[in-house]
Each structure stands twice: as C-alpha cells, then as structure tokens.
Amino acid sequence: MNILDYLLLAAVAAGLRTAFRALRRGKGRCGGECAACPMAGQCKKETGGPSDAI
C-alpha cells in the first residue's frame, strides 16, 4: 500500500466516525419541527407519548 491508500482509508474512517457520532447524538433524526421539514407530508411520527394521554 502506498501513501495515497492510507490517506483514502483515513478519510473514509473519519467520515464513518463523524456519521456514527451524529447518529448517536440525535442529529440524524427528526428535529420535531414539522413546519420547516421538507418531508413533513411523508412523516410517520410515533404516537402514544405523554402529550397524547387523556
């Protein structure tokens, strides 16, 4: 392996690390602001939370 292979491997590893950290911190999920979301019409929000209790 030459230096370019090592640099490419390091870049892929850094990208995966960033993606996993974002998912773990909740940045890859819904923010809850449906009015600003471009996918609001296709959202499948979970129900049954504390605000839905009667």
Short mmCIF file of N, CA and C in Angstrom, two decimals:
data_model
loop_
_atom_site.label_atom_id
_atom_site.label_comp_id
_atom_site.label_asym_id
_atom_site.label_seq_id
_atom_site.Cartn_x
_atom_site.Cartn_y
_atom_site.Cartn_z
N MET A 1 0.85 -1.19 0.00
CA MET A 1 0.00 0.00 0.00
C MET A 1 0.89 1.24 0.00
N ASN A 2 0.49 2.21 -0.79
CA ASN A 2 1.26 3.45 -0.82
C ASN A 2 0.56 4.51 0.03
N ILE A 3 1.11 5.68 0.06
CA ILE A 3 0.62 6.76 0.93
C ILE A 3 -0.80 7.19 0.55
N LEU A 4 -1.15 7.14 -0.72
CA LEU A 4 -2.49 7.53 -1.17
C LEU A 4 -3.54 6.57 -0.61
N ASP A 5 -3.22 5.30 -0.55
CA ASP A 5 -4.15 4.32 0.02
C ASP A 5 -4.40 4.60 1.50
N TYR A 6 -3.35 4.93 2.22
CA TYR A 6 -3.50 5.24 3.64
C TYR A 6 -4.32 6.52 3.86
N LEU A 7 -4.10 7.51 3.01
CA LEU A 7 -4.87 8.75 3.13
C LEU A 7 -6.35 8.52 2.82
N LEU A 8 -6.64 7.72 1.83
CA LEU A 8 -8.01 7.40 1.49
C LEU A 8 -8.68 6.60 2.61
N LEU A 9 -7.99 5.66 3.17
CA LEU A 9 -8.51 4.88 4.29
C LEU A 9 -8.78 5.77 5.51
N ALA A 10 -7.91 6.71 5.79
CA ALA A 10 -8.10 7.63 6.90
C ALA A 10 -9.31 8.54 6.66
N ALA A 11 -9.51 8.98 5.43
CA ALA A 11 -10.65 9.84 5.12
C ALA A 11 -11.97 9.08 5.28
N VAL A 12 -12.01 7.85 4.84
CA VAL A 12 -13.22 7.02 4.99
C VAL A 12 -13.49 6.76 6.46
N ALA A 13 -12.46 6.47 7.24
CA ALA A 13 -12.63 6.22 8.67
C ALA A 13 -13.13 7.47 9.38
N ALA A 14 -12.61 8.63 9.02
CA ALA A 14 -13.06 9.87 9.64
C ALA A 14 -14.51 10.17 9.29
N GLY A 15 -14.91 9.90 8.06
CA GLY A 15 -16.31 10.10 7.66
C GLY A 15 -17.26 9.18 8.40
N LEU A 16 -16.88 7.93 8.55
CA LEU A 16 -17.71 6.98 9.30
C LEU A 16 -17.82 7.38 10.76
N ARG A 17 -16.73 7.81 11.33
CA ARG A 17 -16.74 8.24 12.74
C ARG A 17 -17.68 9.43 12.92
N THR A 18 -17.61 10.39 12.02
CA THR A 18 -18.48 11.56 12.10
C THR A 18 -19.95 11.16 11.95
N ALA A 19 -20.24 10.26 11.04
CA ALA A 19 -21.62 9.82 10.83
C ALA A 19 -22.17 9.09 12.06
N PHE A 20 -21.38 8.21 12.65
CA PHE A 20 -21.83 7.48 13.83
C PHE A 20 -22.02 8.40 15.03
N ARG A 21 -21.14 9.37 15.18
CA ARG A 21 -21.28 10.32 16.29
C ARG A 21 -22.53 11.18 16.12
N ALA A 22 -22.83 11.58 14.89
CA ALA A 22 -24.03 12.39 14.65
C ALA A 22 -25.29 11.58 14.94
N LEU A 23 -25.31 10.33 14.55
CA LEU A 23 -26.46 9.48 14.85
C LEU A 23 -26.63 9.26 16.34
N ARG A 24 -25.53 9.05 17.02
CA ARG A 24 -25.57 8.79 18.45
C ARG A 24 -26.04 10.03 19.22
N ARG A 25 -25.72 11.20 18.72
CA ARG A 25 -26.12 12.45 19.37
C ARG A 25 -27.51 12.91 18.95
N GLY A 26 -28.14 12.21 18.04
CA GLY A 26 -29.50 12.53 17.64
C GLY A 26 -29.61 13.50 16.49
N LYS A 27 -28.52 13.84 15.84
CA LYS A 27 -28.57 14.80 14.75
C LYS A 27 -29.04 14.16 13.45
N GLY A 28 -29.15 12.88 13.41
CA GLY A 28 -29.60 12.20 12.21
C GLY A 28 -31.08 11.87 12.26
N ARG A 29 -31.75 12.35 13.28
CA ARG A 29 -33.15 12.04 13.45
C ARG A 29 -34.01 13.27 13.27
N CYS A 30 -35.30 13.08 13.39
CA CYS A 30 -36.25 14.17 13.24
C CYS A 30 -36.06 15.19 14.35
N GLY A 31 -36.11 16.46 13.99
CA GLY A 31 -35.96 17.52 14.98
C GLY A 31 -37.26 17.93 15.63
N GLY A 32 -38.40 17.46 15.07
CA GLY A 32 -39.69 17.75 15.66
C GLY A 32 -40.34 19.01 15.13
N GLU A 33 -39.69 19.73 14.25
CA GLU A 33 -40.26 20.97 13.70
C GLU A 33 -40.79 20.67 12.30
N CYS A 34 -42.03 20.15 12.27
CA CYS A 34 -42.61 19.68 11.01
C CYS A 34 -42.85 20.80 10.00
N ALA A 35 -43.11 22.02 10.46
CA ALA A 35 -43.39 23.12 9.54
C ALA A 35 -42.19 23.44 8.65
N ALA A 36 -40.99 23.24 9.16
CA ALA A 36 -39.79 23.56 8.40
C ALA A 36 -39.20 22.35 7.67
N CYS A 37 -39.83 21.19 7.84
CA CYS A 37 -39.29 19.97 7.26
C CYS A 37 -39.80 19.75 5.84
N PRO A 38 -38.91 19.48 4.89
CA PRO A 38 -39.36 19.23 3.52
C PRO A 38 -40.08 17.89 3.37
N MET A 39 -39.94 17.01 4.34
CA MET A 39 -40.59 15.70 4.29
C MET A 39 -41.81 15.62 5.21
N ALA A 40 -42.36 16.76 5.59
CA ALA A 40 -43.45 16.80 6.58
C ALA A 40 -44.67 16.01 6.12
N GLY A 41 -44.97 16.00 4.84
CA GLY A 41 -46.13 15.28 4.34
C GLY A 41 -45.97 13.77 4.36
N GLN A 42 -44.74 13.31 4.49
CA GLN A 42 -44.46 11.88 4.46
C GLN A 42 -43.98 11.37 5.81
N CYS A 43 -44.11 12.19 6.84
CA CYS A 43 -43.61 11.84 8.16
C CYS A 43 -44.51 10.81 8.83
N LYS A 44 -43.89 9.87 9.52
CA LYS A 44 -44.63 8.86 10.29
C LYS A 44 -44.25 9.03 11.74
N LYS A 45 -44.80 10.05 12.38
CA LYS A 45 -44.48 10.33 13.77
C LYS A 45 -45.04 9.26 14.67
N GLU A 46 -44.30 8.96 15.74
CA GLU A 46 -44.77 8.00 16.74
C GLU A 46 -45.85 8.66 17.59
N THR A 47 -46.82 7.89 18.01
CA THR A 47 -47.87 8.40 18.88
C THR A 47 -47.83 7.68 20.21
N GLY A 48 -48.60 8.15 21.12
CA GLY A 48 -48.67 7.49 22.41
C GLY A 48 -47.75 8.10 23.46
N GLY A 49 -47.21 9.29 23.18
CA GLY A 49 -46.34 9.95 24.15
C GLY A 49 -47.14 10.59 25.26
N PRO A 50 -46.49 11.22 26.21
CA PRO A 50 -47.18 11.83 27.35
C PRO A 50 -48.19 12.89 26.93
N SER A 51 -47.95 13.60 25.82
CA SER A 51 -48.88 14.64 25.42
C SER A 51 -50.16 14.06 24.80
N ASP A 52 -50.15 12.78 24.45
CA ASP A 52 -51.33 12.14 23.87
C ASP A 52 -52.23 11.51 24.93
N ALA A 53 -51.82 11.53 26.18
CA ALA A 53 -52.60 10.89 27.24
C ALA A 53 -53.88 11.68 27.50
N ILE A 54 -54.93 10.96 27.80
CA ILE A 54 -56.23 11.60 28.07
C ILE A 54 -56.44 11.70 29.56
#
